[in-house]
XYZ file of C-alpha atoms in Angstrom:
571
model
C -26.618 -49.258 11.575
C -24.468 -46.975 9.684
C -21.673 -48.970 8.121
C -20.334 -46.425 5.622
C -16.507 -45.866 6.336
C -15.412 -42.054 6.292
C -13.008 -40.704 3.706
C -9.463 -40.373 5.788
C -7.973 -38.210 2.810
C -6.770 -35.001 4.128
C -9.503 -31.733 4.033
C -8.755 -30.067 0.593
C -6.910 -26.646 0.739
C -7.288 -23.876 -2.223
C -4.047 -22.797 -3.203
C -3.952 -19.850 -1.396
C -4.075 -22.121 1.577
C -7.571 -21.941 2.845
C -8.626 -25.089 4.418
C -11.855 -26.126 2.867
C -14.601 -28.642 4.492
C -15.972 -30.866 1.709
C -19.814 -31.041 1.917
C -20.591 -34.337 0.389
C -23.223 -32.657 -1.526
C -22.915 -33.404 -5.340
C -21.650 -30.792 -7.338
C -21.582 -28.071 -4.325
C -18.009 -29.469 -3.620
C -16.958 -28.748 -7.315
C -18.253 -24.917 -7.595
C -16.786 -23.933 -4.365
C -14.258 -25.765 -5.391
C -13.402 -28.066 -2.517
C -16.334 -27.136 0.265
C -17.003 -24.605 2.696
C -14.265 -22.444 4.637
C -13.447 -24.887 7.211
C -13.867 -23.156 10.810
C -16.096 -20.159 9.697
C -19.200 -19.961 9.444
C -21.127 -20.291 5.625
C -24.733 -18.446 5.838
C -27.140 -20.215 3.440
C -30.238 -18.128 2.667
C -33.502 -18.458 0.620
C -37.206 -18.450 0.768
C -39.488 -21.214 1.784
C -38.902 -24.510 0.263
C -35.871 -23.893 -1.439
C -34.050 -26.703 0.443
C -31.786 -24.902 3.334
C -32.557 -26.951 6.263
C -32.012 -30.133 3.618
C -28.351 -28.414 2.743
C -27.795 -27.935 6.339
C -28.771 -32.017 7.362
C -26.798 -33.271 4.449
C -23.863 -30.871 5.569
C -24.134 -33.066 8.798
C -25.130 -36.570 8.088
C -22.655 -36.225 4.933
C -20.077 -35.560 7.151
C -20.403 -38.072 9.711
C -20.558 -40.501 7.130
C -18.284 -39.611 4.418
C -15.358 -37.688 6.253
C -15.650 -38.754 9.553
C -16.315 -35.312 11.282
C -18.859 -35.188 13.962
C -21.934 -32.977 13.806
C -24.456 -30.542 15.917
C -27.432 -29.726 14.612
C -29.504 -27.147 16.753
C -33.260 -26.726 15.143
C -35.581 -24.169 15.889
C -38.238 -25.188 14.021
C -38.490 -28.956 13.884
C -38.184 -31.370 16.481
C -35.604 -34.258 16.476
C -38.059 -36.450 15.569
C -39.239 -34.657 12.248
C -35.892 -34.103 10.999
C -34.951 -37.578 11.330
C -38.367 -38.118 9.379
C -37.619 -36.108 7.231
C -34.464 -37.235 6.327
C -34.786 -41.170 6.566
C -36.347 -41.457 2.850
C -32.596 -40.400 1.892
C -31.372 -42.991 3.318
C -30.057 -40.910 6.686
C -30.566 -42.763 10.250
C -30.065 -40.446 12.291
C -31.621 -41.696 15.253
C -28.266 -44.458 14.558
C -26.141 -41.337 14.338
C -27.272 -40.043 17.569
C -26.925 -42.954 19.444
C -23.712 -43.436 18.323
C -22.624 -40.315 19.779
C -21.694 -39.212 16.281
C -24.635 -36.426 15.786
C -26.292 -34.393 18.262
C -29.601 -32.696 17.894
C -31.063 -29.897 19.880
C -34.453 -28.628 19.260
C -35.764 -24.879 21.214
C -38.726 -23.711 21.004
C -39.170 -20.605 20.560
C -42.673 -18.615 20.549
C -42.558 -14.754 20.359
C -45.965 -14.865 22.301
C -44.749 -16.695 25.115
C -41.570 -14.680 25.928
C -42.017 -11.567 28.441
C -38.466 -9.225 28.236
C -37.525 -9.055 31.828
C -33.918 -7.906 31.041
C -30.986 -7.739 28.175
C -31.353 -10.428 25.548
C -28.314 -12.277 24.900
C -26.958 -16.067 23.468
C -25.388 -16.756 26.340
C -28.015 -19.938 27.231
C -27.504 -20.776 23.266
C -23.699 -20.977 23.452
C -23.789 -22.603 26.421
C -25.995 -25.441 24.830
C -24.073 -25.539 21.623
C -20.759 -26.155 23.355
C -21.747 -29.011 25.728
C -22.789 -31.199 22.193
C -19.648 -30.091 20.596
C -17.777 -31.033 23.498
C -19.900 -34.477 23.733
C -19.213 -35.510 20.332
C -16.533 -33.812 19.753
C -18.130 -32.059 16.967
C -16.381 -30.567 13.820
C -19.432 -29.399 12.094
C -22.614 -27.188 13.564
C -25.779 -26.554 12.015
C -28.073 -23.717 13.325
C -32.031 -24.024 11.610
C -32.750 -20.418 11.671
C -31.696 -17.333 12.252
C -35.643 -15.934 12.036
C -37.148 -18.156 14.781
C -33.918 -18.098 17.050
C -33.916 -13.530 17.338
C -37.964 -13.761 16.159
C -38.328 -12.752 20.482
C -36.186 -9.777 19.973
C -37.384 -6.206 19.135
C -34.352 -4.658 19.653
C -32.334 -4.235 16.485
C -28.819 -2.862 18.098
C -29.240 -5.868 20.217
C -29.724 -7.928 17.378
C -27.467 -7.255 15.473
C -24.917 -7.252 18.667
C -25.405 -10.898 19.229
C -25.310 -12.276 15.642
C -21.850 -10.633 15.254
C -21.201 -12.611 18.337
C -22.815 -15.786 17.039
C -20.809 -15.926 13.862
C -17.217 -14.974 16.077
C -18.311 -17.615 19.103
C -18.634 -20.101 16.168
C -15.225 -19.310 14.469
C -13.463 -19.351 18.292
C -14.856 -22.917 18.478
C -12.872 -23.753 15.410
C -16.025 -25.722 13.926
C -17.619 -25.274 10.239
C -20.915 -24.070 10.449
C -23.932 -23.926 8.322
C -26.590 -20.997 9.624
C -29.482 -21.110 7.574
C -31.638 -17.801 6.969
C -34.878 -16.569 5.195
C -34.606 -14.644 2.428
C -36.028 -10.961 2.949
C -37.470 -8.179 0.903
C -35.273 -7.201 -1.834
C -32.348 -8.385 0.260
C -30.701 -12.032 0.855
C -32.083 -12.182 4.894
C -34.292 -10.813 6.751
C -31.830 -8.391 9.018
C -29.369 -7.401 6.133
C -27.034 -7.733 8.248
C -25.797 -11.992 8.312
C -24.731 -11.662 4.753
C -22.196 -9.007 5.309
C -20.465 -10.965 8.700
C -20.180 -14.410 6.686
C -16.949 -15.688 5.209
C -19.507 -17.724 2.641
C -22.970 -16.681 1.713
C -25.240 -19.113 -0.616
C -28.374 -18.350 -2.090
C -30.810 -20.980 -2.652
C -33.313 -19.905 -5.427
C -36.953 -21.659 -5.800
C -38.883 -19.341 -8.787
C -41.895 -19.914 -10.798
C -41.929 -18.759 -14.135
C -44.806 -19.857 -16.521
C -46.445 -22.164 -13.682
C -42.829 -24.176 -13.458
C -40.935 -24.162 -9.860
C -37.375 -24.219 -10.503
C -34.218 -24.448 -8.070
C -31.306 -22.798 -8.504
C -27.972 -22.261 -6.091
C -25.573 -19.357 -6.228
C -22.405 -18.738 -4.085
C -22.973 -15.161 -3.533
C -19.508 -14.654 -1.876
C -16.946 -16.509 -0.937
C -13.918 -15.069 1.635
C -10.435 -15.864 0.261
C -11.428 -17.924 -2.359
C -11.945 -18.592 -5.940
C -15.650 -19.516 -6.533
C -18.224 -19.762 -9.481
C -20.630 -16.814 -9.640
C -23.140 -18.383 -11.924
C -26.477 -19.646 -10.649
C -26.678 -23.330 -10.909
C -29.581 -25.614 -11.195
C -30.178 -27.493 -8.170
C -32.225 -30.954 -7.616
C -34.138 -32.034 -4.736
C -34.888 -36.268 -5.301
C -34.360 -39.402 -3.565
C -30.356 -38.682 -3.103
C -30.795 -35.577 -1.742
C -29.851 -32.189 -2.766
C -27.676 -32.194 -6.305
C -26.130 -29.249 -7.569
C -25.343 -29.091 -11.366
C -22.371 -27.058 -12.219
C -22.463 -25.354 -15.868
C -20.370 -27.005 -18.703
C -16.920 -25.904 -19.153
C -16.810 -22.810 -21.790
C -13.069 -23.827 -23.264
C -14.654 -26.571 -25.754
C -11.846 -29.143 -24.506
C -13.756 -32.338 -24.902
C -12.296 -35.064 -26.815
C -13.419 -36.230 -30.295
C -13.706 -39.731 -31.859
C -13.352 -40.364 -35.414
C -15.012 -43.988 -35.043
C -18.703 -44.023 -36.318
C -21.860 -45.165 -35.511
C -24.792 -46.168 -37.830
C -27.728 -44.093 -37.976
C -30.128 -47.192 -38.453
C -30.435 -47.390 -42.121
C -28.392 -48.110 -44.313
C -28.363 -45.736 -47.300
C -28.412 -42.990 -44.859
C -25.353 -44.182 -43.352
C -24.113 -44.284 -47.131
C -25.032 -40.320 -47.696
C -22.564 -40.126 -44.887
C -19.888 -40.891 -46.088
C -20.341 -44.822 -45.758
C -20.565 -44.679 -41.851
C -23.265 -42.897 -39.948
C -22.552 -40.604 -37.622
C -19.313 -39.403 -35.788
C -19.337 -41.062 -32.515
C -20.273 -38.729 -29.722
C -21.379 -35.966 -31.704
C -24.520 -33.720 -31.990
C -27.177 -34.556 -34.300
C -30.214 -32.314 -35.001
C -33.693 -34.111 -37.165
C -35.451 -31.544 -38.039
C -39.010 -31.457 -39.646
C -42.713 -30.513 -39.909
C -45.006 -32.391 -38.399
C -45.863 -35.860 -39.192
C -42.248 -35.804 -41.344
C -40.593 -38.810 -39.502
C -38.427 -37.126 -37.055
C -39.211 -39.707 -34.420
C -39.142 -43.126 -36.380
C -35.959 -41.438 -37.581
C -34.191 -40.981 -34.168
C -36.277 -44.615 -33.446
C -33.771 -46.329 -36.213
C -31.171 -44.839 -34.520
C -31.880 -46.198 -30.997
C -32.672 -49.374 -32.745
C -29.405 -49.553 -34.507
C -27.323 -48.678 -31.022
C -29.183 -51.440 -29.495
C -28.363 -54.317 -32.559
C -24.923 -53.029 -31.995
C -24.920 -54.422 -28.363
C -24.923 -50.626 -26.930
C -27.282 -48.799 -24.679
C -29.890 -45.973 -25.417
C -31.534 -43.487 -23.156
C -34.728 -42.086 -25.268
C -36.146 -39.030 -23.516
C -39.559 -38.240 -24.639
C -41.653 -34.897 -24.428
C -44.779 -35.924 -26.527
C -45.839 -39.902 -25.827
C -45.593 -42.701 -23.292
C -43.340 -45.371 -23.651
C -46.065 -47.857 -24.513
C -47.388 -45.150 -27.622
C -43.626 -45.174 -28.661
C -43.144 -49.021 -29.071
C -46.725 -49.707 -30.558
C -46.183 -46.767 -33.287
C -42.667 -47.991 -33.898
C -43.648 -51.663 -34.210
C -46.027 -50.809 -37.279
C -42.689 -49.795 -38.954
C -41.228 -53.085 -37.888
C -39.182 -51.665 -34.754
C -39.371 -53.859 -31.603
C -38.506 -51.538 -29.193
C -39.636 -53.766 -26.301
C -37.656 -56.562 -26.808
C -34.293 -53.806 -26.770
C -36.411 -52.741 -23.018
C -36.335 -56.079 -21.822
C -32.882 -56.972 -22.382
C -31.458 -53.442 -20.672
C -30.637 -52.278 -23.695
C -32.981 -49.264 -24.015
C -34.338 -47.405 -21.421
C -37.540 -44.484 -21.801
C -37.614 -41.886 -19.483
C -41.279 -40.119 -20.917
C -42.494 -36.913 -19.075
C -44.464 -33.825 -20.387
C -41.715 -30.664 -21.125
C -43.891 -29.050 -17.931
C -43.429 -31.362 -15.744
C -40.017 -29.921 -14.706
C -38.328 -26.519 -15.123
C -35.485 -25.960 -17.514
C -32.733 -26.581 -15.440
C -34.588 -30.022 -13.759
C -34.599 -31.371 -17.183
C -31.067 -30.717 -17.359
C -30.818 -32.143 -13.695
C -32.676 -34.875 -14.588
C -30.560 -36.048 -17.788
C -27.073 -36.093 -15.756
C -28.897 -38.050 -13.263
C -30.230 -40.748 -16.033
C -26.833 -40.722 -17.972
C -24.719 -41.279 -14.553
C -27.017 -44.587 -13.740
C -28.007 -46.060 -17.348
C -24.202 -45.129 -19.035
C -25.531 -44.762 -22.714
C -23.724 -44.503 -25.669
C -26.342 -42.930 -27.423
C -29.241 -40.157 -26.196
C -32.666 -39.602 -27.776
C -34.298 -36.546 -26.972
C -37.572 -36.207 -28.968
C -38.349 -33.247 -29.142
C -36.289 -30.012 -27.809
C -38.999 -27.976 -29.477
C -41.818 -28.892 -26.407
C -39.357 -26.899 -23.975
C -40.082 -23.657 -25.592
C -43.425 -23.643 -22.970
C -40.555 -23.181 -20.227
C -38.788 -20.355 -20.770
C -37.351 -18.025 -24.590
C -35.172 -18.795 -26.807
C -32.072 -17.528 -24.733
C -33.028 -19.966 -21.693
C -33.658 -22.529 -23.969
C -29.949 -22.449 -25.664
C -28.324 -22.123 -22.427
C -29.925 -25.357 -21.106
C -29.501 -26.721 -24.321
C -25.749 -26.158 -24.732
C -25.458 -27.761 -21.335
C -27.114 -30.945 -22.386
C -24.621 -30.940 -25.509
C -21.519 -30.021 -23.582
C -22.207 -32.895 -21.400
C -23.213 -35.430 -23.621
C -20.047 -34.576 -25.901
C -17.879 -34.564 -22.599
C -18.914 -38.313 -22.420
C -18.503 -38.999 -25.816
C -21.852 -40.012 -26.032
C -23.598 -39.940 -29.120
C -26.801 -37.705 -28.870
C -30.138 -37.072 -31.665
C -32.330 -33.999 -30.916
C -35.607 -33.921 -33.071
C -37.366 -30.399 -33.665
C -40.313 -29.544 -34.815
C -40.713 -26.879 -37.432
C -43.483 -25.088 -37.472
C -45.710 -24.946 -40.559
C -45.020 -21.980 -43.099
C -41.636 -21.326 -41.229
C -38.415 -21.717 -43.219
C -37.473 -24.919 -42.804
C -33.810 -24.358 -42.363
C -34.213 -23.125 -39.274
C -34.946 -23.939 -35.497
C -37.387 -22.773 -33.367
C -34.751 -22.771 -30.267
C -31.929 -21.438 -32.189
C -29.548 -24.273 -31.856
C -28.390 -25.439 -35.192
C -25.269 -24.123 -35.157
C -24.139 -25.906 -32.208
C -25.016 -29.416 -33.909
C -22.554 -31.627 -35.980
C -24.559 -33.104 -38.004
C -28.166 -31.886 -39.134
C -30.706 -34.102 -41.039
C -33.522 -32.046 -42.515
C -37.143 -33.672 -43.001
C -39.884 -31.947 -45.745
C -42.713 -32.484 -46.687
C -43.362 -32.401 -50.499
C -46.732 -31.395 -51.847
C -47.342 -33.266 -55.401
C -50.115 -34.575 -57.637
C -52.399 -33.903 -54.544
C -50.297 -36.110 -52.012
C -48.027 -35.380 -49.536
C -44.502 -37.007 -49.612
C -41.644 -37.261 -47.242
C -38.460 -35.917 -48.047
C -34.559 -35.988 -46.377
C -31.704 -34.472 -47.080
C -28.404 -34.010 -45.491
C -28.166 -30.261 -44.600
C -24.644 -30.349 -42.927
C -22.070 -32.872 -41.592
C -19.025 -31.439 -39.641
C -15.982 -33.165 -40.593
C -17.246 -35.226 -43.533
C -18.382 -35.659 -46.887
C -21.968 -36.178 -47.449
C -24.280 -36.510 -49.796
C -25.950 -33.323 -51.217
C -28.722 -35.576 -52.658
C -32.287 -35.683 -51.932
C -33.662 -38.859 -51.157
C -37.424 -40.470 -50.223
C -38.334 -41.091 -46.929
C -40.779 -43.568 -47.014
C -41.911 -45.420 -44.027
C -43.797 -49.009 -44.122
C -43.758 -52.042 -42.751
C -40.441 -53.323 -42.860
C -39.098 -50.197 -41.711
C -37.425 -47.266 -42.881
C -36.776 -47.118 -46.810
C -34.806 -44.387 -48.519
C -35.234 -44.202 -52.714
C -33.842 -41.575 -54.935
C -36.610 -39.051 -55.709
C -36.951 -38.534 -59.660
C -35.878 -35.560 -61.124
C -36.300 -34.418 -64.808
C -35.228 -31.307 -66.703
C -36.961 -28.369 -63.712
C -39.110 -31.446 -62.110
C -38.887 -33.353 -58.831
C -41.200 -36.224 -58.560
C -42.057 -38.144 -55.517
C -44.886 -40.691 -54.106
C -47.200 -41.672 -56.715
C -46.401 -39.131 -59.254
C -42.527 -40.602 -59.140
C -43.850 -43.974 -59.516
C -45.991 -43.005 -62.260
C -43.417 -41.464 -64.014
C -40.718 -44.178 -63.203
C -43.412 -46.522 -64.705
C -43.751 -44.371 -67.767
C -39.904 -44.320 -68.089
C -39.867 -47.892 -68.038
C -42.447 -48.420 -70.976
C -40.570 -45.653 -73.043
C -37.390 -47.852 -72.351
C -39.434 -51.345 -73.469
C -40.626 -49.601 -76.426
C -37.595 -48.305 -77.547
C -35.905 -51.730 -76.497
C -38.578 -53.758 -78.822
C -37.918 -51.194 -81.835
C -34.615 -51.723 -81.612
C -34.978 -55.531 -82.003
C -37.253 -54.791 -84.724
C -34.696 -52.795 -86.621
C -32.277 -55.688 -85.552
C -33.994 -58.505 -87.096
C -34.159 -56.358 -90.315
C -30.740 -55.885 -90.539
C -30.150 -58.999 -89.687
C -32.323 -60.313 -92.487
C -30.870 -57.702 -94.934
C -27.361 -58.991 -93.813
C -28.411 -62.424 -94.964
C -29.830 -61.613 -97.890
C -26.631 -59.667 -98.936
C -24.596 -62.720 -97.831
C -26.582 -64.552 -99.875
C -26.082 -62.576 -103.307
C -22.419 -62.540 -102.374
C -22.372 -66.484 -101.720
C -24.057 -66.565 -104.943
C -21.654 -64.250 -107.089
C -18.698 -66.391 -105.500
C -20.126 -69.643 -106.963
C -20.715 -67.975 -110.286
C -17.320 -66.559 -110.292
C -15.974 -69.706 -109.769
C -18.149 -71.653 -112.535
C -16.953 -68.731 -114.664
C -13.153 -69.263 -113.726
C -13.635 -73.025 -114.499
C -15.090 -71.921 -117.427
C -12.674 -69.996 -118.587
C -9.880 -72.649 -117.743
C -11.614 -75.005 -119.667
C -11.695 -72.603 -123.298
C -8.238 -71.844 -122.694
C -7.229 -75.799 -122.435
C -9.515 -76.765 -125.715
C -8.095 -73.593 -127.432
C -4.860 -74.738 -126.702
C -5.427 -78.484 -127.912
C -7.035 -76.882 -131.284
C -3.464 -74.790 -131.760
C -1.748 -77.875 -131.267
C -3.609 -79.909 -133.226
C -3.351 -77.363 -136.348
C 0.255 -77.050 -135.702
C 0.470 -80.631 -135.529
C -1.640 -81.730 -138.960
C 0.385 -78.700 -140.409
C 3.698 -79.993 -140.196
C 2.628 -83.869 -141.223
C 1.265 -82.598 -144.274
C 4.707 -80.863 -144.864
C 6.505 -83.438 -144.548
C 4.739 -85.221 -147.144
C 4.853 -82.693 -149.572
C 8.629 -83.084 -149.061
C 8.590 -79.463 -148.435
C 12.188 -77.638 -146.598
């Protein structure tokens, strides 16, 4: 039983006042900018298996359901009972539908080789058909599954073309929004050339194969009285049904955080200015091979995760299970971040999907898991779907939205051996924030890993080089030596650091060596001078001591003299 309650909000109208008839179909609704021209008739065209009879269905299901408009749908291909096959893995009973008077579905058969002509071919038995379901369930909506089997018994061009100019014009009399699906012909949208031209709304629904990879794409080749976008869009086919995925807005209006978020490791977060990255920005690891470009963007996920956040970690190369057993040799328990919701994989070969799917695909992902923080490791595996231009369109896209949703997003490229490392194989440096460059550095016959901070937007970083080095207890960055026109790393900086270090001991025991000699020269002197002090002061005493007996001997002379004068009787 259908239990979803329709939308009662009035039909949207474009300004200029053209009433519009919302689809339901994700995305479709935004580039036409409110639906299809309500009470005309929209011709959607494409090959085989590009999805028009799906467009068509959800036009009428979605309807019923989500607006509360009645629908026909007249098939000339499938039965009933296939479309409502068809259909009910998306979740669409129509058999409920039906019964409920809500949907009506008519399926003629039609087989060139069992017609004879016996007089002038007309629609008259098809109108008459169409308008007792409309009338029955007061339909709002009509579907017609196609134009090719329905006039496939007609030779007669002029006549053809005479009746689907009254198709389309019986349609708009009944005042209902149709969908008439068509196939595409040679080197034109349909077959007859003709259905394109008598529409109010034409879309084209695209399914090519370039380099062995089926893509979709949906353009709105025209559009009556209305404002429309021109572009082709990428279009998904999945468990929800058809998805359309409009291109990212060109005016650069998203809004920017200043809040950061750590990268994972510490120091690097230092070399950024003491924070890690800018919250919802762009952030390109770049690299050789074998560099560290995914344990790097692997601290990262980890460090969103400790923070109580949630990552989505797209992977190109390995499984999910590779990426948590290589991760957990450099201490990163990945699985435990799984289990608690906190992390979610989404691992697929570049191939597996065209350009535009993987674009598809990543809305889809972000819209269910929310994340705060995107892994895609790397970009570089999509070059085997399409150049450089392709690439950086889909690319942009990705960024756009990400940065729309403030979410925080790390790319990882790989740079291809002898090419200059400050640069990208899909071109798309310039439209990150923050790039992180990875070497390789070739020294005393090892090979040593190497990051520096290429370019931050909006802060200051740290122009110095620093160590990657990757072990057990995760991610370690040291400062590389550097001498007078050297740069030492791995081995040959420890060697040196431990030749520094015995230069510095042996220079730190000569100069206690030449400190206990002074100091034992300073005693000595100390010595002589506590020596001279004593003898200057026996010699002081000394000299006190003449001075008093000289002065007794004066006195007693003076004395003795004047006795014996006085007893001489002398004056």
């Amino acid at each position: 039983m259908d239990t979803e309650t329709p939308d009662s909000s009035p039909a949207p109208t474009h300004p200029t006042g053209l009433a519009k008839c919302p689809t339901g179909i994700q995305g479709l609704d935004d580039i036409t900018q409110g639906g299809l021209p309500r009470g005309r008739p929209t011709l959607v065209c494409g090959s085989a298996g590009s999805g028009k009879t799906l467009l068509a269905m959800e036009f009428i299901v979605r309807g019923i359901r989500e607006f509360g408009e009645p629908g026909v749908f007249m098939a000339f291909e499938e039965t009933a009972e296939e479309l409502a096959a068809n259909v009910a893995s998306l979740g669409f009973d129509v058999a409920a539908l039906t019964g409920q008077k809500r949907m009506a579905i008519d399926y003629v058969h039609v087989e060139r080789s069992e017609i004879e002509e016996t007089g002038d071919y007309n629609l008259d038995g098809l109108f008459v058909r169409l308008g007792l379901m409309i009338a029955e369930t007061s339909a709002r909506r009509v579907a017609i599954d196609s134009l090719e089997t329905l006039f496939s018994a007609l030779s007669n061009e002029a006549i053809l073309r005479a009746e689907l100019r009254r198709l389309f014009r019986w349609l708009k009399d009944q005042g209902v929004t149709a969908v008439i699906t068509a196939e595409q012909g040679q080197n034109t949208l349909t077959r007859h050339g003709l259905e394109e031209y008598i529409s109010d709304c034409v879309i084209f629904l695209d399914h090519r194969v370039a380099n062995q990879v089926a893509t979709r794409r949906l353009r709105v080749v025209k559009y009556r009285g209305s404002a429309h976008g021109t572009n082709e869009y990428p279009t998904m086919i999945d468990e929800n049904g058809l998805s359309v995925l409009p291109i990212s807005s060109l005016k650069l209006d998203y809004p920017v955080r200043s809040d950061r978020v750590s990268t994972g490791i510490d120091r690097l977060d230092a070399m950024l200015g003491g924070g890690g990255y800018y919250r919802g920005s762009s952030v390109l690891v770049s690299g050789t091979s074998g560099s560290g470009k995914s344990s790097l963007a692997t601290a990262f996920a980890d460090g969103v995760c400790r923070a109580g956040e949630r990552c989505l970690y797209l992977s190109f190369e390995e499984s999910p299970a590779q990426i948590k057993r290589n991760m957990a040799s450099i201490g990163f328990d990945l699985g435990r971040w799984e289990q608690a919701g906190s992390l979610r994989f989404n691992s697929a070969r570049s191939t597996l999907y065209g350009l535009e799917q993987h674009l598809v695909t990543l809305h889809k992902l972000v819209s269910g898991f929310q994340p705060a923080a995107v892994v895609v490791d790397p970009i570089t595996n999509l070059t085997a779907l399409g150049n450089t231009d392709d690439i950086k369109s889909v690319l942009t896209r990705m960024i756009d939205f990400l940065k729309g949703r403030q979410i925080t997003a790390v790319f990882t490229s790989l740079t291809g051996g002898g090419e200059p490392v400050e640069r990208t194989e899909v071109g798309i440096s310039s439209l990150m924030d923050t790039w992180l460059l990875l070497e390789m550095v070739q020294s005393a016959s090892e090979r040593n890993r190497v990051l520096y901070v290429l370019k931050s937007r909006g802060m200051a970083h740290s122009n110095q080089m620093r160590e990657f080095l990757l072990g057990g207890r995760g991610i370690e960055l040291v400062d590389v030596y550097t001498g007078p026109g050297t740069v030492h790393t791995g081995t040959a900086r420890l060697a040196q650091e431990a030749a520094d270090r015995a230069e510095a001991l042996a220079r730190r025991q000569a100069a206690l060596r030449r400190g206990r000699g002074l100091d034992s020269e300073r005693a000595a002197l100390e010595a002589q001078i506590t020596a001279l002090r004593t003898r200057m002061e026996a010699i002081a005493t000394e000299t006190a001591a003449a001075k008093a007996e000289e002065d007794t001997h004066l006195e007693t002379l003076d004395s003795d003299r004047h006795a014996l004068a006085h007893q001489r009787k002398a004056d």
